[in-house]
PDB file of C-alpha atoms in Angstrom:
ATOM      1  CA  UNK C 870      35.643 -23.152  68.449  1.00 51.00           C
ATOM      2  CA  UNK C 871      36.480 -26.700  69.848  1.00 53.00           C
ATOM      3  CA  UNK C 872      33.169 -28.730  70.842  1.00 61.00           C
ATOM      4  CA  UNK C 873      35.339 -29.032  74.519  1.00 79.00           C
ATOM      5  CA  UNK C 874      35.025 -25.441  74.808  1.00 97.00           C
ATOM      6  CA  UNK C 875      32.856 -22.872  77.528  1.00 98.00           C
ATOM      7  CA  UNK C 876      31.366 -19.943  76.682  1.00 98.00           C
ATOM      8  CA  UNK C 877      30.189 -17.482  79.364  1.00 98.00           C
ATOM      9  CA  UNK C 878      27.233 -15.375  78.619  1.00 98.00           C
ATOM     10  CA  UNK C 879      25.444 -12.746  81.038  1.00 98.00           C
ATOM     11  CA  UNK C 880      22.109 -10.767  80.358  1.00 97.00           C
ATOM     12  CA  UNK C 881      21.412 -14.173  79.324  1.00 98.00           C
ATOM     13  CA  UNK C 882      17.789 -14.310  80.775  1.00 97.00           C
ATOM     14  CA  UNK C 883      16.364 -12.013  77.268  1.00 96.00           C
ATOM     15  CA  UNK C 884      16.784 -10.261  74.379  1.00 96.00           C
ATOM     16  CA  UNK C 885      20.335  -9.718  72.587  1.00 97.00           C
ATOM     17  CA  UNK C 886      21.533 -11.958  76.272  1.00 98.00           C
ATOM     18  CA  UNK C 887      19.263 -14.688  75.347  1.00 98.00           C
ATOM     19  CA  UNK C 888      19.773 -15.087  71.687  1.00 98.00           C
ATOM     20  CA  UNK C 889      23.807 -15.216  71.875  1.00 98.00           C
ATOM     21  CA  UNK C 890      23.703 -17.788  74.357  1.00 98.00           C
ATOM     22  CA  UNK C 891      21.329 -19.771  71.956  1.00 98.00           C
ATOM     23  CA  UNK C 892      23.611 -19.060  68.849  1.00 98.00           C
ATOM     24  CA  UNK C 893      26.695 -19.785  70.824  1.00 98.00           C
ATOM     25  CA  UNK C 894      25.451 -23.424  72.087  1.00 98.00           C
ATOM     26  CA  UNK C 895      26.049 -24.387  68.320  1.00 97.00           C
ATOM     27  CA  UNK C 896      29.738 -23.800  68.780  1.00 97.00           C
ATOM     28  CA  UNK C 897      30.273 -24.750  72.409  1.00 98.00           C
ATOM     29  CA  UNK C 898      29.957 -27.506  74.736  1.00 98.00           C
ATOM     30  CA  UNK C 899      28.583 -25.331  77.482  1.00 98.00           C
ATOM     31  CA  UNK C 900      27.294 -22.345  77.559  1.00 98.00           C
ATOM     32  CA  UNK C 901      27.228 -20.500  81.296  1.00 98.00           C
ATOM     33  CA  UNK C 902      23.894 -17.814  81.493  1.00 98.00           C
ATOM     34  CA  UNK C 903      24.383 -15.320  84.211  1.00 98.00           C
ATOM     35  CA  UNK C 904      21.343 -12.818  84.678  1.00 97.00           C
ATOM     36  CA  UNK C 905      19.348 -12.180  87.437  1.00 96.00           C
ATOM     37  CA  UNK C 906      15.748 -13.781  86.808  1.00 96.00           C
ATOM     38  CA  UNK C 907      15.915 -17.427  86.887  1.00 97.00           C
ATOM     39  CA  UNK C 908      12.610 -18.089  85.922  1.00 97.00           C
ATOM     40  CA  UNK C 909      13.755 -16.804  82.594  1.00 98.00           C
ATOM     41  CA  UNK C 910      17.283 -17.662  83.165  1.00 98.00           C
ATOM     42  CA  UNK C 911      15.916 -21.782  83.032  1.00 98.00           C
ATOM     43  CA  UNK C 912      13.938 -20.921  79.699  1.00 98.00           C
ATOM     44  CA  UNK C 913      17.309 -20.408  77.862  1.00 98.00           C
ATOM     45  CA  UNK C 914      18.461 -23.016  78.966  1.00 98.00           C
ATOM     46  CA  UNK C 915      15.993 -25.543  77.939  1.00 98.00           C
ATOM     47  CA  UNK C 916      17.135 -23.677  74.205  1.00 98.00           C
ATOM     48  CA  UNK C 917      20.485 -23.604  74.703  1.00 98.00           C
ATOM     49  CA  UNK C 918      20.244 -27.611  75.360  1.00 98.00           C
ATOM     50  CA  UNK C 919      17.608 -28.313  72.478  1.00 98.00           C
ATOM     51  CA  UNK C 920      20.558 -26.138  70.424  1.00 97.00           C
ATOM     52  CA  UNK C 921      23.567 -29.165  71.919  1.00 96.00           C
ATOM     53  CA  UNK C 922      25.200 -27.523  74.581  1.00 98.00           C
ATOM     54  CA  UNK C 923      25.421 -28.475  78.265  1.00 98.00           C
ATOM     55  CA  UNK C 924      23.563 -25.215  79.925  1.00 98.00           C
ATOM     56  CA  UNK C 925      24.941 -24.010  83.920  1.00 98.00           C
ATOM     57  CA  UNK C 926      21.898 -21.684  85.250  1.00 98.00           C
ATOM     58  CA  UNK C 927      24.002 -18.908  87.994  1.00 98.00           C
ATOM     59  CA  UNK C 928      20.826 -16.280  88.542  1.00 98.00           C
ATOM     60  CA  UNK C 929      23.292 -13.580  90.441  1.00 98.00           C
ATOM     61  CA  UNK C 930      23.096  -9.361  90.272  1.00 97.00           C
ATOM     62  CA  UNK C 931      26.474  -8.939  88.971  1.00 97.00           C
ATOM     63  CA  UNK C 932      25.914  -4.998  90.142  1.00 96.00           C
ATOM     64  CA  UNK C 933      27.180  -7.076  93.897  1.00 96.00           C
ATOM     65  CA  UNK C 934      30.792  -7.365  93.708  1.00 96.00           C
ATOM     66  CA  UNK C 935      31.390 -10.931  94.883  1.00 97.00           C
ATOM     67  CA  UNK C 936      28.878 -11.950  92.269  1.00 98.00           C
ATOM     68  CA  UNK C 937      31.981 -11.893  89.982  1.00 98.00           C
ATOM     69  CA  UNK C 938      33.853 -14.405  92.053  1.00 98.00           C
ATOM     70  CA  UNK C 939      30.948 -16.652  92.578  1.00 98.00           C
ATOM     71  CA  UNK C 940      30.081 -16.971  88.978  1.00 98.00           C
ATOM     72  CA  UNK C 941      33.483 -17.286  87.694  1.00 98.00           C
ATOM     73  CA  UNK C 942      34.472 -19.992  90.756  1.00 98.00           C
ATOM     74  CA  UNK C 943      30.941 -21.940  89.870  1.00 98.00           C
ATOM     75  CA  UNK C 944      31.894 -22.535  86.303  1.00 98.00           C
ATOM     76  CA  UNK C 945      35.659 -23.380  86.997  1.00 98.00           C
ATOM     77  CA  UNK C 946      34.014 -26.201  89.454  1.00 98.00           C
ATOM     78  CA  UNK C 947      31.550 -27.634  86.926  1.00 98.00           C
ATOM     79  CA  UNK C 948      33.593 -27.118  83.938  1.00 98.00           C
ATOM     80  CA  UNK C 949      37.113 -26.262  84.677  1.00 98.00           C
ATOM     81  CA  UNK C 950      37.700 -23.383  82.129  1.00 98.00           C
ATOM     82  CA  UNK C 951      36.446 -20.710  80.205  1.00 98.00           C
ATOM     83  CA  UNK C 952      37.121 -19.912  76.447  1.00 98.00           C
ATOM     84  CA  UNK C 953      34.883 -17.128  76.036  1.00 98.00           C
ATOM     85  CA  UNK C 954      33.065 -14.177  77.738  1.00 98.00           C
ATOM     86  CA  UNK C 955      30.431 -12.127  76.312  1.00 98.00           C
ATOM     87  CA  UNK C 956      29.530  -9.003  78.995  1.00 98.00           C
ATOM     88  CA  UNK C 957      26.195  -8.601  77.678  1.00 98.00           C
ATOM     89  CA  UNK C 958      24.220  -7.945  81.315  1.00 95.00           C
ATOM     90  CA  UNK C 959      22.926  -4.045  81.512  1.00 88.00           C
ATOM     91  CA  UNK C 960      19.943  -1.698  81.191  1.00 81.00           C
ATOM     92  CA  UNK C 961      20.677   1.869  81.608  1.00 83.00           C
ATOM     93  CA  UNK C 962      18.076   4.438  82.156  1.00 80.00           C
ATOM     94  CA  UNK C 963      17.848   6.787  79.559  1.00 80.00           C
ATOM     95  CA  UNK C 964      16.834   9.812  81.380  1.00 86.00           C
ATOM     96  CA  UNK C 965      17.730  13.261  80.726  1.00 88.00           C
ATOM     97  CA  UNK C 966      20.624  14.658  81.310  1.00 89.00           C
ATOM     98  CA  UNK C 967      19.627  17.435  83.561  1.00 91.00           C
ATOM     99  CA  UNK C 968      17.065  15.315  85.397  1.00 90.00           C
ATOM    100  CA  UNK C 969      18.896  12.247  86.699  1.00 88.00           C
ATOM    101  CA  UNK C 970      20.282  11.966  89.875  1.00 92.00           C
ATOM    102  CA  UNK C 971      23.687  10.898  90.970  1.00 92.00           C
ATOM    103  CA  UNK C 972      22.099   7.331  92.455  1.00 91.00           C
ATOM    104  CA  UNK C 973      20.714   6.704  88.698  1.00 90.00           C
ATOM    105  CA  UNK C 974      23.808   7.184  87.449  1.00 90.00           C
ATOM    106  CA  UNK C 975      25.684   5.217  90.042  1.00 92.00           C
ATOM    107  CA  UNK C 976      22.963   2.758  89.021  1.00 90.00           C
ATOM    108  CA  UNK C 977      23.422   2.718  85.442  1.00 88.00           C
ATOM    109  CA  UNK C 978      27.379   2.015  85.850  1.00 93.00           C
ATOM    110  CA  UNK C 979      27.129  -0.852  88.326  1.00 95.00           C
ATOM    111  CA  UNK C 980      25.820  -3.732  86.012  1.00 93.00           C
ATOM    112  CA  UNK C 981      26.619  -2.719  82.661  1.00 95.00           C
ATOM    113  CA  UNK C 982      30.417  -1.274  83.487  1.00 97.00           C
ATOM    114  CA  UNK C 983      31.509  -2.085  86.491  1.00 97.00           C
ATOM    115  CA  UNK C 984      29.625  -5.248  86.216  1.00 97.00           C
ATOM    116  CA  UNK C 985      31.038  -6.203  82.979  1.00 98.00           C
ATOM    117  CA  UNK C 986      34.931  -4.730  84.026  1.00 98.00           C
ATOM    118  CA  UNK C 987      35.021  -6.988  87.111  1.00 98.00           C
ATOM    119  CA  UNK C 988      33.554 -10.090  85.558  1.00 98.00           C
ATOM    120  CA  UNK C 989      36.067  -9.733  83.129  1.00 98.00           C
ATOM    121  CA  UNK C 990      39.067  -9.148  85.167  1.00 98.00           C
ATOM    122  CA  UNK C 991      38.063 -11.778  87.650  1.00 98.00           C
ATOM    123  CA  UNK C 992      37.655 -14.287  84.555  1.00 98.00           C
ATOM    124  CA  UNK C 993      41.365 -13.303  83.070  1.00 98.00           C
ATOM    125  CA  UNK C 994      43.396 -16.016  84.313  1.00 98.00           C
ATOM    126  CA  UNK C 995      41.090 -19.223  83.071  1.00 98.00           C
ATOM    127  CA  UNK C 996      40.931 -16.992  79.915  1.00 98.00           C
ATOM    128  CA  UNK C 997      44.787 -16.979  79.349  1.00 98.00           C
ATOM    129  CA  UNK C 998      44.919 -20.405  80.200  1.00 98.00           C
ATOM    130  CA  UNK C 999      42.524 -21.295  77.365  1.00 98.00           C
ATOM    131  CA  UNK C1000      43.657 -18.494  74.876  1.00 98.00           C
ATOM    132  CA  UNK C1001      39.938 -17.265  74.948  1.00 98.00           C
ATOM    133  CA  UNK C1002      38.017 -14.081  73.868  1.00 98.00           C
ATOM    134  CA  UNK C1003      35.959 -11.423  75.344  1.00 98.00           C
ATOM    135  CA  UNK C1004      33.263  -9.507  73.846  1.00 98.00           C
ATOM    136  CA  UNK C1005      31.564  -6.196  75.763  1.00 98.00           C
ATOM    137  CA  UNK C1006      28.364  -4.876  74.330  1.00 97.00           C
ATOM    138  CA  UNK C1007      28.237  -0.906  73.909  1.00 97.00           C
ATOM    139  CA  UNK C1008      25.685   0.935  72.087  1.00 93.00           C
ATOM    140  CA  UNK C1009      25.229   3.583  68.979  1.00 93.00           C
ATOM    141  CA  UNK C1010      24.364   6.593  71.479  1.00 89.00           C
ATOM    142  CA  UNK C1011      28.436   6.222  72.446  1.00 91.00           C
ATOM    143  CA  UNK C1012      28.953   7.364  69.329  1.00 92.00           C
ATOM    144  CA  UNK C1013      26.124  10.443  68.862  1.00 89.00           C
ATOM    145  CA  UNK C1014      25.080  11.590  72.134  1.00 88.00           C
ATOM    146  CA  UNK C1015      21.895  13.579  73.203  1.00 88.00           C
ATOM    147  CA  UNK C1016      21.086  14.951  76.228  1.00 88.00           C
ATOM    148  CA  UNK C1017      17.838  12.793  76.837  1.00 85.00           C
ATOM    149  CA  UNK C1018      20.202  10.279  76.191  1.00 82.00           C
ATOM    150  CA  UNK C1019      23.417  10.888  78.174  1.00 84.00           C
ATOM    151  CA  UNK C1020      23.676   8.381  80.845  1.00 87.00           C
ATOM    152  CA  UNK C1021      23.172   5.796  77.943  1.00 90.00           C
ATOM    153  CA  UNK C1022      25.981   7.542  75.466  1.00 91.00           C
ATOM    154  CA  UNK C1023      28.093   8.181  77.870  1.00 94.00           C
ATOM    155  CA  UNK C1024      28.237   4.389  79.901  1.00 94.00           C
ATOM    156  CA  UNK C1025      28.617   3.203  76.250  1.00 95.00           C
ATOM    157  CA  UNK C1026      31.352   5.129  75.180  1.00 96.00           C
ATOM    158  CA  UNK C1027      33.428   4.225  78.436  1.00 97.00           C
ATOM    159  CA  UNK C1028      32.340   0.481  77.860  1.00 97.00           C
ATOM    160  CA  UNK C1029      34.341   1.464  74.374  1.00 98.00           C
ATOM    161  CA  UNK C1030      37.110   2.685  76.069  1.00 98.00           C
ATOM    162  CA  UNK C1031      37.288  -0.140  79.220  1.00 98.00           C
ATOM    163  CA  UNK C1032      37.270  -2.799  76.044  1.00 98.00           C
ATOM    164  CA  UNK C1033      40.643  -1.099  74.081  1.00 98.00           C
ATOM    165  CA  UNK C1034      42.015  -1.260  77.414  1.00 98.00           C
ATOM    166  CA  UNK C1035      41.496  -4.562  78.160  1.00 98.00           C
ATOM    167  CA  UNK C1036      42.672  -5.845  74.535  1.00 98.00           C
ATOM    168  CA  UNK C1037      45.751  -4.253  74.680  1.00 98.00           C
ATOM    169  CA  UNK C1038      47.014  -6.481  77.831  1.00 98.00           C
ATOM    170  CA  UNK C1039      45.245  -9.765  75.716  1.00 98.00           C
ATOM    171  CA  UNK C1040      47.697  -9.063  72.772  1.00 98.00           C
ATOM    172  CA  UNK C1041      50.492  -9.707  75.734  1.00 98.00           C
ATOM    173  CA  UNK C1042      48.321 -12.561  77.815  1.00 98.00           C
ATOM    174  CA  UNK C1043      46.343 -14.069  74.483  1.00 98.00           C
ATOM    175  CA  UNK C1044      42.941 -12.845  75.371  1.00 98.00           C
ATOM    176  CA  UNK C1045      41.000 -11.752  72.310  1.00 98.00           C
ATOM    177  CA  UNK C1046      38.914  -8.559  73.350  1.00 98.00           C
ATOM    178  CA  UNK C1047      36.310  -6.444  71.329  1.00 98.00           C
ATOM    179  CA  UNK C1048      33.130  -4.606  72.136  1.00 98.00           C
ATOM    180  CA  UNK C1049      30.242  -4.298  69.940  1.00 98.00           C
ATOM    181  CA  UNK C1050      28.200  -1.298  69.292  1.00 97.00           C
ATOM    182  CA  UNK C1051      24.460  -2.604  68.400  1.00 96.00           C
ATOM    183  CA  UNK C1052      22.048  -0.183  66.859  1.00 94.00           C
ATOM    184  CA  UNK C1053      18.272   0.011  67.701  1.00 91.00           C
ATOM    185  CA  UNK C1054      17.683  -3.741  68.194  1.00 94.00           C
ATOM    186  CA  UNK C1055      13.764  -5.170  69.148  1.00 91.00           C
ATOM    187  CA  UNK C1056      14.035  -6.756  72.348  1.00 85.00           C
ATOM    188  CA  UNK C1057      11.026  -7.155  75.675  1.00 77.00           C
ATOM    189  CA  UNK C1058      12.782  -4.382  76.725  1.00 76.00           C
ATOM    190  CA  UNK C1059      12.542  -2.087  74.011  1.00 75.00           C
ATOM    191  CA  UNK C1060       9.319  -3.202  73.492  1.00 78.00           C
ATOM    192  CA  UNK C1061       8.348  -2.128  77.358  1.00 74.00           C
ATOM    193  CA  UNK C1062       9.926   0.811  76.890  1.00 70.00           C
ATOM    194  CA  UNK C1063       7.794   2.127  74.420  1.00 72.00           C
ATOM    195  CA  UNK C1064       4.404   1.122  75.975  1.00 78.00           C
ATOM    196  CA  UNK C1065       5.335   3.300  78.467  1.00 76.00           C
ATOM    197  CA  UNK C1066       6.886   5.984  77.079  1.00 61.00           C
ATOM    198  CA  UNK C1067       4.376   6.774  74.071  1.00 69.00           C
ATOM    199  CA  UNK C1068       1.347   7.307  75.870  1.00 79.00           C
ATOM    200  CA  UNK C1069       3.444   9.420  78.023  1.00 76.00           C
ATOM    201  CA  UNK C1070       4.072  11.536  75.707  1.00 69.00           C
ATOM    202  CA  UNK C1071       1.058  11.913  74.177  1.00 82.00           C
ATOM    203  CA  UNK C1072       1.279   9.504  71.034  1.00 79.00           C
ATOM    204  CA  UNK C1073       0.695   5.861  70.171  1.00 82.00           C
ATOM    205  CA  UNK C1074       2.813   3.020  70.252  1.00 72.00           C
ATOM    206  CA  UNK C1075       3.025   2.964  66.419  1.00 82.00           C
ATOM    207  CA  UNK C1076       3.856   6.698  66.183  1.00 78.00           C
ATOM    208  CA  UNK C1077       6.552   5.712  68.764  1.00 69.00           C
ATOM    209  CA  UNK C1078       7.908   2.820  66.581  1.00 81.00           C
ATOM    210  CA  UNK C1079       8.896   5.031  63.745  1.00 83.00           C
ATOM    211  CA  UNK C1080      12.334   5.672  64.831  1.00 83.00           C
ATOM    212  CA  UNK C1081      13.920   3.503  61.777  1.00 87.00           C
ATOM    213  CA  UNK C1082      12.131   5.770  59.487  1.00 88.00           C
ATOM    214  CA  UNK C1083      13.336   9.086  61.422  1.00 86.00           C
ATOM    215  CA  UNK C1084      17.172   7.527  61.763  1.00 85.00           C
ATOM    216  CA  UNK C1085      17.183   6.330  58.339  1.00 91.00           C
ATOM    217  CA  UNK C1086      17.460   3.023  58.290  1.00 92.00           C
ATOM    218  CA  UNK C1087      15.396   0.186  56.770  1.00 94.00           C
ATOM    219  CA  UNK C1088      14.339  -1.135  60.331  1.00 94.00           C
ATOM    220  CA  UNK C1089      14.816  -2.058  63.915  1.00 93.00           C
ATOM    221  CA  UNK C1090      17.525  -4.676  64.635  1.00 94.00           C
ATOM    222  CA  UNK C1091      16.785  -8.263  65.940  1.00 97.00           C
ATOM    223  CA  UNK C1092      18.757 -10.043  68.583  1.00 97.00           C
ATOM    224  CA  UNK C1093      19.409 -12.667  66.895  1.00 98.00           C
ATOM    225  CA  UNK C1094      21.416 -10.980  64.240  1.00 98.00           C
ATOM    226  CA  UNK C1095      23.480  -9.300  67.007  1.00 98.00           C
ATOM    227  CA  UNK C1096      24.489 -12.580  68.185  1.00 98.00           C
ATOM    228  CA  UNK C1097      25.623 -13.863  64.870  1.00 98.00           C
ATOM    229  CA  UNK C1098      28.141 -11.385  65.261  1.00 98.00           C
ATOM    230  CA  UNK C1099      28.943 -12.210  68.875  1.00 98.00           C
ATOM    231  CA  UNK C1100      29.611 -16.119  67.866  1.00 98.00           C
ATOM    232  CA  UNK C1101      31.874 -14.594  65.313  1.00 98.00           C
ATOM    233  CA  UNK C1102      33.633 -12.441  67.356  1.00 98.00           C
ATOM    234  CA  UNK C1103      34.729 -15.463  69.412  1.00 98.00           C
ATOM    235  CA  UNK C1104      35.145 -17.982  66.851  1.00 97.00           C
ATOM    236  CA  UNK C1105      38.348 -19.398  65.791  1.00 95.00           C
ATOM    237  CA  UNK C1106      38.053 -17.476  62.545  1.00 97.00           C
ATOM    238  CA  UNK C1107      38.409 -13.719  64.422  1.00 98.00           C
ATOM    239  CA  UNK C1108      41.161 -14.446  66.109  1.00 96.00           C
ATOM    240  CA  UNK C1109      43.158 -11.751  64.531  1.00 97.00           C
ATOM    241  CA  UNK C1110      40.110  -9.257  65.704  1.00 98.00           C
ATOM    242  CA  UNK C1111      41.269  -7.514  68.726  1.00 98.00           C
ATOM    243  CA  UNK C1112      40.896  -4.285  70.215  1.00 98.00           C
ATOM    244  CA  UNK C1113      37.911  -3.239  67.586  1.00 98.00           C
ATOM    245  CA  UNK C1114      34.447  -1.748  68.056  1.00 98.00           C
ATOM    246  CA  UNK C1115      32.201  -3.308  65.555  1.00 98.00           C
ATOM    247  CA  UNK C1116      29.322  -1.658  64.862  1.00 97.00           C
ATOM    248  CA  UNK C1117      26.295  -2.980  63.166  1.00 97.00           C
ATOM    249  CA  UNK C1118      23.108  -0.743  63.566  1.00 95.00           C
ATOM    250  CA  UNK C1119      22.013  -0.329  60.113  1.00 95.00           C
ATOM    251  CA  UNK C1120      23.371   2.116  58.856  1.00 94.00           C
ATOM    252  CA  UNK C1121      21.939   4.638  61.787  1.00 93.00           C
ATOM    253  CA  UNK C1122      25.736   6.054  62.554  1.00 93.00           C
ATOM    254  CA  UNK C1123      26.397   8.265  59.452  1.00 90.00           C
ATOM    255  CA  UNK C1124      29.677   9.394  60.383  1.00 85.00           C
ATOM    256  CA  UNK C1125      33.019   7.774  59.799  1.00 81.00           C
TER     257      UNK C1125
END
């Protein structure tokens, strides 16, 4: 990617969010982090500049629909264009399926879909203009869902879906789209996650951390290997990528 270039990243404040925008301030001049906690929001940024990129804080809840205009609008003003997006902004509650209630799943959908689908949409036009690339994070459960696991499989799987969509119209308007469908990957979150839900359910954390084992794969993920494949996805060298869902969970989806 040219050193002139912008690159867009939200869910930039931790985790997989955090560790793309670091990668990507390798390739890029700038590098935009959208998220909503700016406490955390200004600690990537002091990486992202220590990595050689110019870093724009925007700490905005892109579940709010005019958070897509604002974010968009603020980096046209600093930095007049944007060559890549990567929709990485979304937690959604895994919950079972027969115990979550329609505001959860409204919830779920706002950031992580509809989030990512107007950001993207909003962003289009500076992204034709610069020929630039979009990348929207999915998730494994898309492609084996459970029940305990269905608002998660099934946001995923649309996220999928909303990504083909999109790429078709790029091959038309020269916007590069893919999604990528990360495995188990250790993040705060995950790491939350199962503090609380272990003792819960009546084992320790350790006895909660052996899901590598019970999915068969060597380990848990890290983000920073996830966003080795984002910075590919929107380098110069993928350009002929479009309309794929890359997966990279090791190994965990057995199925073709």
């Amino acid at each position: 990617m040219q050193r002139e270039s912008v690159a867009l990243v939200t869910g930039a404040s931790q985790g997989i969010g955090k560790a793309t925008a670091i990668r990507l301030a390798s390739d890029f001049k700038a590098v935009v982090l959208a998220a909503r906690q700016e406490d955390e929001l200004k600690k990537t940024a002091v990486a992202v500049e220590a990595a050689g990129a110019e870093a724009l804080v925007c700490a905005l809840d892109l579940r709010e629909p005019r958070s897509a205009d604002v974010l968009v609008q603020g980096t046209l003003d600093r930095f007049g264009r944007i060559d890549a997006l990567v929709n990485i902004a979304g937690a959604v509650p895994q919950i079972d399926l027969f115990e979550m209630t329609d505001s959860q799943w409204e919830d779920g959908m706002a950031l992580k879909l509809h989030g990512a689908r107007r950001l993207t949409i909003r962003a289009w036009d500076a992204l034709k203009a610069s020929k630039g690339a979009v990348v929207l994070i999915s998730g494994s459960a898309a492609l084996d869902p459970k029940p305990g696991f269905a608002a998660v499989a099934t946001i995923n799987a649309a996220i999928i879906a909303l990504a083909k969509a999109f790429a078709e119209q790029g091959i038309q308007d020269g916007v590069q789209v893919n999604s990528v469908v990360p495995g188990a990957v250790m993040t705060g979150r995950r790491r939350s996650f199962l503090n609380q839900w272990a003792p819960a359910h009546g084992m320790s954390v350790e006895e909660a951390m052996k899901f590598p084992q019970e999915a068969g794969i060597a380990r848990y993920g890290e983000p920073e290997e996830i966003a080795g494949l984002m910075a590919y996805l929107v380098s110069r060298e993928a350009r002929w990528l479009t309309g794929a869902s890359v997966r990279m969970d090791g190994g965990e989806i057995k199925g073709i």
